[in-house]
mmCIF file of C-alpha atoms and ligand atoms in Angstrom:
data_model
loop_
_atom_site.group_PDB
_atom_site.id
_atom_site.type_symbol
_atom_site.label_atom_id
_atom_site.label_comp_id
_atom_site.label_asym_id
_atom_site.label_seq_id
_atom_site.Cartn_x
_atom_site.Cartn_y
_atom_site.Cartn_z
ATOM 1 C CA MET A 731 48.153 5.241 -11.331
ATOM 2 C CA SER A 732 47.107 6.177 -14.803
ATOM 3 C CA VAL A 733 43.044 6.709 -15.587
ATOM 4 C CA ASP A 734 42.115 4.695 -18.537
ATOM 5 C CA PRO A 735 40.163 7.295 -20.978
ATOM 6 C CA VAL A 736 37.777 4.961 -22.028
ATOM 7 C CA PHE A 737 36.841 3.647 -18.417
ATOM 8 C CA GLU A 738 36.631 7.293 -17.843
ATOM 9 C CA SER A 739 34.152 7.940 -21.037
ATOM 10 C CA ILE A 740 31.887 5.012 -20.139
ATOM 11 C CA ARG A 741 31.208 6.363 -16.682
ATOM 12 C CA LEU A 742 30.702 10.060 -17.936
ATOM 13 C CA TYR A 743 28.014 8.405 -20.668
ATOM 14 C CA ALA A 744 26.763 6.417 -17.823
ATOM 15 C CA ARG A 745 25.900 8.995 -15.479
ATOM 16 C CA GLN A 746 24.390 11.338 -18.470
ATOM 17 C CA LEU A 747 22.209 8.545 -19.736
ATOM 18 C CA LYS A 748 21.369 7.637 -16.130
ATOM 19 C CA LEU A 749 22.282 4.059 -16.446
ATOM 20 C CA PRO A 750 24.628 3.580 -13.405
ATOM 21 C CA ALA A 751 24.671 -0.348 -13.928
ATOM 22 C CA PHE A 752 27.005 0.230 -16.976
ATOM 23 C CA ALA A 753 29.599 2.219 -14.902
ATOM 24 C CA ASP A 754 30.045 -0.768 -13.186
ATOM 25 C CA TYR A 755 31.095 -2.809 -16.119
ATOM 26 C CA PRO A 756 34.387 -3.732 -15.171
ATOM 27 C CA ASN A 757 32.732 -6.345 -12.092
ATOM 28 C CA VAL A 758 30.721 -7.858 -15.068
ATOM 29 C CA LEU A 759 33.806 -8.246 -16.757
ATOM 30 C CA ARG A 760 35.569 -9.880 -13.993
ATOM 31 C CA GLN A 761 32.924 -12.094 -13.401
ATOM 32 C CA SER A 762 32.291 -13.168 -16.589
ATOM 33 C CA LYS A 763 33.712 -16.451 -18.171
ATOM 34 C CA PRO A 764 36.675 -16.386 -20.705
ATOM 35 C CA ASP A 765 34.611 -17.199 -23.686
ATOM 36 C CA ALA A 766 31.638 -14.450 -22.918
ATOM 37 C CA ARG A 767 30.941 -12.806 -26.114
ATOM 38 C CA PHE A 768 30.115 -8.984 -26.310
ATOM 39 C CA GLU A 769 26.036 -9.512 -26.568
ATOM 40 C CA ASP A 770 26.460 -12.007 -23.430
ATOM 41 C CA LEU A 771 28.288 -9.158 -21.357
ATOM 42 C CA LEU A 772 25.718 -6.536 -22.865
ATOM 43 C CA LEU A 773 22.914 -8.760 -21.697
ATOM 44 C CA GLU A 774 24.250 -8.708 -18.227
ATOM 45 C CA LEU A 775 24.785 -4.959 -17.934
ATOM 46 C CA MET A 776 20.781 -4.608 -19.389
ATOM 47 C CA LYS A 777 19.723 -6.871 -16.543
ATOM 48 C CA ARG A 778 21.568 -5.263 -13.845
ATOM 49 C CA GLU A 779 20.115 -2.103 -15.000
ATOM 50 C CA SER A 780 16.781 -3.271 -15.483
ATOM 51 C CA SER A 781 16.748 -4.915 -11.613
ATOM 52 C CA SER A 782 18.410 -1.818 -9.930
ATOM 53 C CA ARG A 783 15.678 0.217 -11.429
ATOM 54 C CA GLN A 784 13.076 -2.124 -10.409
ATOM 55 C CA GLU A 785 14.447 -2.034 -6.855
ATOM 56 C CA ASN A 786 14.726 1.535 -6.935
ATOM 57 C CA GLN A 787 10.805 1.976 -8.065
ATOM 58 C CA ASN A 788 9.879 -0.476 -5.273
ATOM 59 C CA LYS A 789 11.684 1.294 -2.673
ATOM 60 C CA ARG A 790 9.888 5.036 -3.626
ATOM 61 C CA ARG A 791 6.673 3.010 -4.013
ATOM 62 C CA LEU A 792 7.211 2.028 -0.321
ATOM 63 C CA ARG A 793 7.956 5.309 0.905
ATOM 64 C CA LYS A 794 5.001 6.947 -0.676
ATOM 65 C CA ALA A 795 2.637 4.481 0.783
ATOM 66 C CA GLY A 796 3.348 5.625 4.144
ATOM 67 C CA PHE A 797 2.682 2.188 6.230
ATOM 68 C CA PRO A 798 3.554 2.745 9.802
ATOM 69 C CA PHE A 799 5.339 -0.844 10.234
ATOM 70 C CA HIS A 800 6.111 -3.879 8.151
ATOM 71 C CA LYS A 801 3.694 -6.861 8.453
ATOM 72 C CA THR A 802 3.523 -9.599 5.930
ATOM 73 C CA ILE A 803 0.936 -12.426 4.845
ATOM 74 C CA ASP A 804 3.177 -15.219 6.096
ATOM 75 C CA GLU A 805 3.310 -13.675 9.324
ATOM 76 C CA PHE A 806 -0.715 -13.868 9.870
ATOM 77 C CA ASP A 807 -1.937 -16.695 11.518
ATOM 78 C CA THR A 808 -5.163 -17.359 10.364
ATOM 79 C CA SER A 809 -6.006 -19.932 12.672
ATOM 80 C CA GLN A 810 -7.504 -17.545 15.417
ATOM 81 C CA LEU A 811 -9.962 -16.063 13.135
ATOM 82 C CA ASN A 812 -13.406 -17.252 13.658
ATOM 83 C CA GLY A 813 -14.178 -19.269 10.554
ATOM 84 C CA ALA A 814 -15.531 -16.360 9.074
ATOM 85 C CA VAL A 815 -12.620 -15.553 7.137
ATOM 86 C CA SER A 816 -10.736 -18.936 5.615
ATOM 87 C CA PRO A 817 -7.249 -19.188 4.947
ATOM 88 C CA LEU A 818 -7.841 -19.580 1.181
ATOM 89 C CA PHE A 819 -9.638 -16.397 0.951
ATOM 90 C CA ILE A 820 -6.633 -14.813 2.593
ATOM 91 C CA GLN A 821 -4.494 -15.996 -0.166
ATOM 92 C CA GLU A 822 -6.909 -14.974 -3.230
ATOM 93 C CA LEU A 823 -6.789 -11.731 -1.460
ATOM 94 C CA ALA A 824 -3.196 -11.597 -1.375
ATOM 95 C CA SER A 825 -2.880 -12.197 -5.578
ATOM 96 C CA CYS A 826 -4.445 -8.449 -5.455
ATOM 97 C CA GLN A 827 -6.638 -9.515 -8.067
ATOM 98 C CA PHE A 828 -9.246 -7.163 -5.880
ATOM 99 C CA ILE A 829 -7.049 -4.260 -6.913
ATOM 100 C CA LYS A 830 -7.379 -4.901 -10.844
ATOM 101 C CA ASN A 831 -11.164 -5.435 -10.296
ATOM 102 C CA ARG A 832 -11.490 -1.966 -8.384
ATOM 103 C CA GLN A 833 -12.851 -3.995 -5.364
ATOM 104 C CA ASN A 834 -12.856 -2.904 -1.650
ATOM 105 C CA ILE A 835 -12.383 -4.625 1.608
ATOM 106 C CA VAL A 836 -14.269 -3.649 4.587
ATOM 107 C CA MET A 837 -12.497 -5.545 7.497
ATOM 108 C CA ILE A 838 -14.707 -5.129 10.871
ATOM 109 C CA GLY A 839 -13.708 -6.444 14.085
ATOM 110 C CA ASN A 840 -12.627 -5.557 17.964
ATOM 111 C CA PRO A 841 -9.152 -4.401 18.717
ATOM 112 C CA GLY A 842 -6.265 -6.767 18.251
ATOM 113 C CA ARG A 843 -8.037 -8.923 15.540
ATOM 114 C CA GLY A 844 -5.158 -7.976 13.128
ATOM 115 C CA LYS A 845 -7.098 -5.861 10.837
ATOM 116 C CA THR A 846 -4.089 -3.235 10.878
ATOM 117 C CA HIS A 847 -1.687 -6.113 10.023
ATOM 118 C CA LEU A 848 -3.570 -7.720 7.208
ATOM 119 C CA ALA A 849 -4.709 -4.244 5.664
ATOM 120 C CA ILE A 850 -0.466 -3.342 5.611
ATOM 121 C CA ALA A 851 0.369 -7.079 4.857
ATOM 122 C CA LEU A 852 -1.932 -6.857 1.471
ATOM 123 C CA GLY A 853 -0.622 -3.436 0.900
ATOM 124 C CA LEU A 854 2.854 -4.434 0.823
ATOM 125 C CA LYS A 855 2.053 -7.479 -1.402
ATOM 126 C CA ALA A 856 0.499 -4.803 -3.598
ATOM 127 C CA CYS A 857 3.378 -2.556 -3.774
ATOM 128 C CA SER A 858 5.540 -5.403 -4.741
ATOM 129 C CA LEU A 859 3.150 -6.194 -7.474
ATOM 130 C CA GLY A 860 3.627 -2.407 -8.802
ATOM 131 C CA PHE A 861 0.571 -1.007 -7.425
ATOM 132 C CA ASP A 862 0.651 2.604 -5.971
ATOM 133 C CA VAL A 863 -0.635 2.209 -2.669
ATOM 134 C CA LEU A 864 -1.489 4.573 0.134
ATOM 135 C CA PHE A 865 -1.838 3.757 3.962
ATOM 136 C CA LYS A 866 -3.789 6.548 6.078
ATOM 137 C CA ASN A 867 -4.927 6.376 9.497
ATOM 138 C CA ALA A 868 -8.588 7.500 9.448
ATOM 139 C CA ALA A 869 -8.617 10.390 11.801
ATOM 140 C CA THR A 870 -5.003 11.420 10.603
ATOM 141 C CA LEU A 871 -6.456 11.905 7.094
ATOM 142 C CA SER A 872 -9.520 13.851 8.098
ATOM 143 C CA THR A 873 -7.241 16.276 9.933
ATOM 144 C CA GLU A 874 -4.694 16.481 6.670
ATOM 145 C CA LEU A 875 -8.127 17.124 4.514
ATOM 146 C CA CYS A 876 -9.222 19.935 6.891
ATOM 147 C CA GLU A 877 -5.766 21.355 6.904
ATOM 148 C CA ALA A 878 -5.322 21.202 3.080
ATOM 149 C CA ARG A 879 -8.703 22.910 2.717
ATOM 150 C CA ASP A 880 -8.127 25.609 4.988
ATOM 151 C CA ASN A 881 -4.670 25.973 3.177
ATOM 152 C CA TYR A 882 -6.297 25.695 -0.448
ATOM 153 C CA ARG A 883 -4.563 22.484 -1.030
ATOM 154 C CA LEU A 884 -7.402 20.164 -0.962
ATOM 155 C CA GLY A 885 -7.406 19.800 -4.787
ATOM 156 C CA LYS A 886 -3.856 18.453 -4.655
ATOM 157 C CA LEU A 887 -4.444 16.000 -1.972
ATOM 158 C CA GLU A 888 -7.871 14.677 -3.166
ATOM 159 C CA ARG A 889 -5.858 14.159 -6.661
ATOM 160 C CA ILE A 890 -3.390 12.111 -4.557
ATOM 161 C CA LEU A 891 -5.926 10.290 -3.199
ATOM 162 C CA SER A 892 -7.742 9.206 -5.980
ATOM 163 C CA SER A 893 -4.907 8.538 -8.106
ATOM 164 C CA ALA A 894 -3.792 5.620 -5.938
ATOM 165 C CA ASP A 895 -4.687 2.007 -7.265
ATOM 166 C CA LEU A 896 -5.442 0.975 -3.330
ATOM 167 C CA LEU A 897 -6.303 3.404 -0.660
ATOM 168 C CA ILE A 898 -6.057 1.941 3.048
ATOM 169 C CA LEU A 899 -8.019 3.804 5.651
ATOM 170 C CA ASP A 900 -7.133 2.515 8.824
ATOM 171 C CA GLU A 901 -9.239 2.921 12.175
ATOM 172 C CA LEU A 902 -12.195 4.420 11.034
ATOM 173 C CA SER A 903 -13.042 4.040 14.822
ATOM 174 C CA TYR A 904 -13.676 5.328 18.000
ATOM 175 C CA LEU A 905 -13.641 9.197 17.065
ATOM 176 C CA SER A 906 -16.664 10.552 15.779
ATOM 177 C CA PHE A 907 -15.995 13.030 12.623
ATOM 178 C CA ASN A 908 -18.116 16.399 12.492
ATOM 179 C CA ARG A 909 -20.113 17.542 9.685
ATOM 180 C CA HIS A 910 -17.051 19.089 7.620
ATOM 181 C CA GLN A 911 -14.961 16.074 8.226
ATOM 182 C CA SER A 912 -17.545 13.646 7.539
ATOM 183 C CA GLU A 913 -18.332 15.497 4.141
ATOM 184 C CA LEU A 914 -14.436 15.511 3.150
ATOM 185 C CA LEU A 915 -14.200 11.661 4.107
ATOM 186 C CA PHE A 916 -17.107 10.726 1.940
ATOM 187 C CA LYS A 917 -15.917 12.524 -1.229
ATOM 188 C CA VAL A 918 -12.587 10.716 -0.692
ATOM 189 C CA ILE A 919 -14.464 7.521 -1.008
ATOM 190 C CA SER A 920 -16.965 8.503 -3.524
ATOM 191 C CA ASP A 921 -14.184 9.811 -6.007
ATOM 192 C CA ARG A 922 -12.640 6.476 -5.793
ATOM 193 C CA SER A 923 -15.801 4.448 -6.285
ATOM 194 C CA GLU A 924 -15.288 1.843 -9.084
ATOM 195 C CA ARG A 925 -12.043 3.409 -9.964
ATOM 196 C CA GLY A 926 -9.822 2.320 -7.509
ATOM 197 C CA SER A 927 -9.705 -0.063 -4.572
ATOM 198 C CA VAL A 928 -10.347 0.925 -0.508
ATOM 199 C CA ILE A 929 -9.167 -0.936 2.173
ATOM 200 C CA VAL A 930 -11.348 -0.044 5.723
ATOM 201 C CA THR A 931 -10.537 -1.355 9.078
ATOM 202 C CA THR A 932 -12.757 -0.563 11.613
ATOM 203 C CA ASN A 933 -14.206 -1.875 14.900
ATOM 204 C CA LEU A 934 -17.877 -0.682 14.154
ATOM 205 C CA GLU A 935 -20.502 -2.736 12.364
ATOM 206 C CA PHE A 936 -22.312 -1.050 9.718
ATOM 207 C CA SER A 937 -25.466 -0.385 11.952
ATOM 208 C CA ARG A 938 -23.015 1.966 14.086
ATOM 209 C CA TRP A 939 -21.514 3.900 11.597
ATOM 210 C CA THR A 940 -24.040 6.603 12.291
ATOM 211 C CA ASP A 941 -22.158 6.853 15.729
ATOM 212 C CA LEU A 942 -18.915 7.548 13.745
ATOM 213 C CA PHE A 943 -20.552 10.878 11.369
ATOM 214 C CA GLU A 944 -22.445 13.829 12.315
ATOM 215 C CA ASN A 945 -23.654 14.076 8.916
ATOM 216 C CA THR A 946 -25.854 10.977 9.290
ATOM 217 C CA THR A 947 -27.678 11.405 6.152
ATOM 218 C CA MET A 948 -24.425 10.548 3.845
ATOM 219 C CA VAL A 949 -23.806 7.455 5.846
ATOM 220 C CA ALA A 950 -26.092 5.049 3.960
ATOM 221 C CA ALA A 951 -24.511 6.120 0.544
ATOM 222 C CA MET A 952 -20.830 6.048 2.162
ATOM 223 C CA ILE A 953 -21.795 2.206 3.063
ATOM 224 C CA ASP A 954 -23.245 1.799 -0.177
ATOM 225 C CA ARG A 955 -20.096 2.912 -2.264
ATOM 226 C CA LEU A 956 -17.724 1.099 -0.025
ATOM 227 C CA THR A 957 -19.778 -2.094 -0.094
ATOM 228 C CA PHE A 958 -20.582 -2.186 -3.484
ATOM 229 C CA ARG A 959 -18.442 -5.105 -5.193
ATOM 230 C CA SER A 960 -16.554 -5.655 -1.894
ATOM 231 C CA SER A 961 -15.520 -8.158 0.528
ATOM 232 C CA ILE A 962 -16.432 -7.648 3.893
ATOM 233 C CA LEU A 963 -14.358 -9.629 6.342
ATOM 234 C CA ASP A 964 -15.705 -10.692 9.947
ATOM 235 C CA MET A 965 -12.470 -10.380 11.942
ATOM 236 C CA ASN A 966 -13.834 -11.151 15.144
ATOM 237 C CA GLY A 967 -12.230 -14.221 16.161
ATOM 238 C CA THR A 968 -10.328 -14.216 19.733
ATOM 239 C CA SER A 969 -7.799 -11.410 20.399
ATOM 240 C CA TYR A 970 -4.230 -11.995 18.999
ATOM 241 C CA ARG A 971 -3.054 -9.934 21.818
ATOM 242 C CA LEU A 972 -4.933 -11.769 24.277
ATOM 243 C CA LYS A 973 -3.818 -15.182 23.264
ATOM 244 C CA SER A 974 -0.110 -14.226 22.769
ATOM 245 C CA THR A 975 -0.584 -13.114 26.478
ATOM 246 C CA LEU A 976 -2.325 -16.247 27.478
ATOM 247 C CA LYS A 977 0.200 -18.073 25.870
ATOM 248 C CA GLN A 978 3.174 -16.576 28.150
ATOM 249 C CA SER A 979 1.517 -16.844 31.081
HETATM 250 P P1 ADP B 1322 -6.128 -4.604 14.734
HETATM 251 O O1 ADP B 1322 -5.621 -3.212 14.025
HETATM 252 O O2 ADP B 1322 -7.105 -5.142 14.580
HETATM 253 O O3 ADP B 1322 -6.450 -3.794 16.197
HETATM 254 P P2 ADP B 1322 -3.573 -5.049 15.042
HETATM 255 O O4 ADP B 1322 -3.651 -5.605 13.255
HETATM 256 O O5 ADP B 1322 -2.940 -4.072 15.342
HETATM 257 O O6 ADP B 1322 -4.962 -5.356 15.576
HETATM 258 O O7 ADP B 1322 -2.904 -6.411 15.754
HETATM 259 C C1 ADP B 1322 -2.356 -6.214 17.414
HETATM 260 C C2 ADP B 1322 -1.121 -7.105 16.919
HETATM 261 O O8 ADP B 1322 -1.169 -8.446 16.896
HETATM 262 C C3 ADP B 1322 0.103 -6.702 16.008
HETATM 263 O O9 ADP B 1322 1.355 -6.890 16.094
HETATM 264 C C4 ADP B 1322 -0.371 -8.052 15.043
HETATM 265 O O10 ADP B 1322 0.731 -8.071 14.108
HETATM 266 C C5 ADP B 1322 -0.494 -8.870 15.797
HETATM 267 N N1 ADP B 1322 -1.524 -10.229 15.088
HETATM 268 C C6 ADP B 1322 -3.028 -9.653 15.515
HETATM 269 N N2 ADP B 1322 -3.688 -10.740 14.592
HETATM 270 C C7 ADP B 1322 -2.606 -11.428 14.066
HETATM 271 C C8 ADP B 1322 -2.585 -12.881 13.248
HETATM 272 N N3 ADP B 1322 -3.752 -13.262 12.993
HETATM 273 N N4 ADP B 1322 -1.688 -13.388 12.926
HETATM 274 C C9 ADP B 1322 -0.198 -12.555 13.391
HETATM 275 N N5 ADP B 1322 -0.188 -11.615 14.074
HETATM 276 C C10 ADP B 1322 -1.447 -11.034 14.772
HETATM 277 MG MG1 MG B 1323 -5.530 -1.725 14.086
#
């Protein structure tokens, strides 16, 4: 079968110019109406190129965010929250205006109350709106920071952490951070102060945060940075896990 030299040139230019949708023009041509004008075809190709770029960007953004699993706002059942968090408020947070306003969210509640679920769901929504998000388990981040410091890469990691539009710090709980770890985490939070949003999930009331950090002198400053113009969500309703188990039995 002979190869159409024009088709080959278009494919070559499409590759050179990084416009893959244009290489697929025979399909657009086939699907177009017989009376389609050149402008209609050109517009269709541009639309396809634009939407495939957006899709690729979204995929890249999602990969970079590092979510441990996929949870959505629609899957989040607000009915078992204790009334302190209204469904309307969750919808408002899902608009991600808090990220534009550089505000923080602190979710406090016992295990199984959907803190991680809601944090991921808000993070996914933010990604879909074009925000750069980073999801980090607090203990893992603390290890990463210590390793980066030991390998002279701390500056680079700190820049990555401060440049995201939204940093999710999950499970600031259980574990207690030694003096060095406390200081490194504190710097991450204070570097973002009023420059970018943070979502923190924890099972500890603020009054018990001194249990978390060996360096207790910076606890008040950390809480101060985190809670400035922020939403504190009391997530202590019925445990969703417990509720599902009871339903099944
Ligand atoms: P936490 O982080 O507060 O310990 P998780 O977010 O890990 O709790 O929730 C535990 C499990 O229960 C997850 O599978 C989560 O999807 C589910 N879950 C918790 N709360 C809700 C909720 N309000 N609506 C839907 N699923 C929920
Ligand atoms: Mg959790």
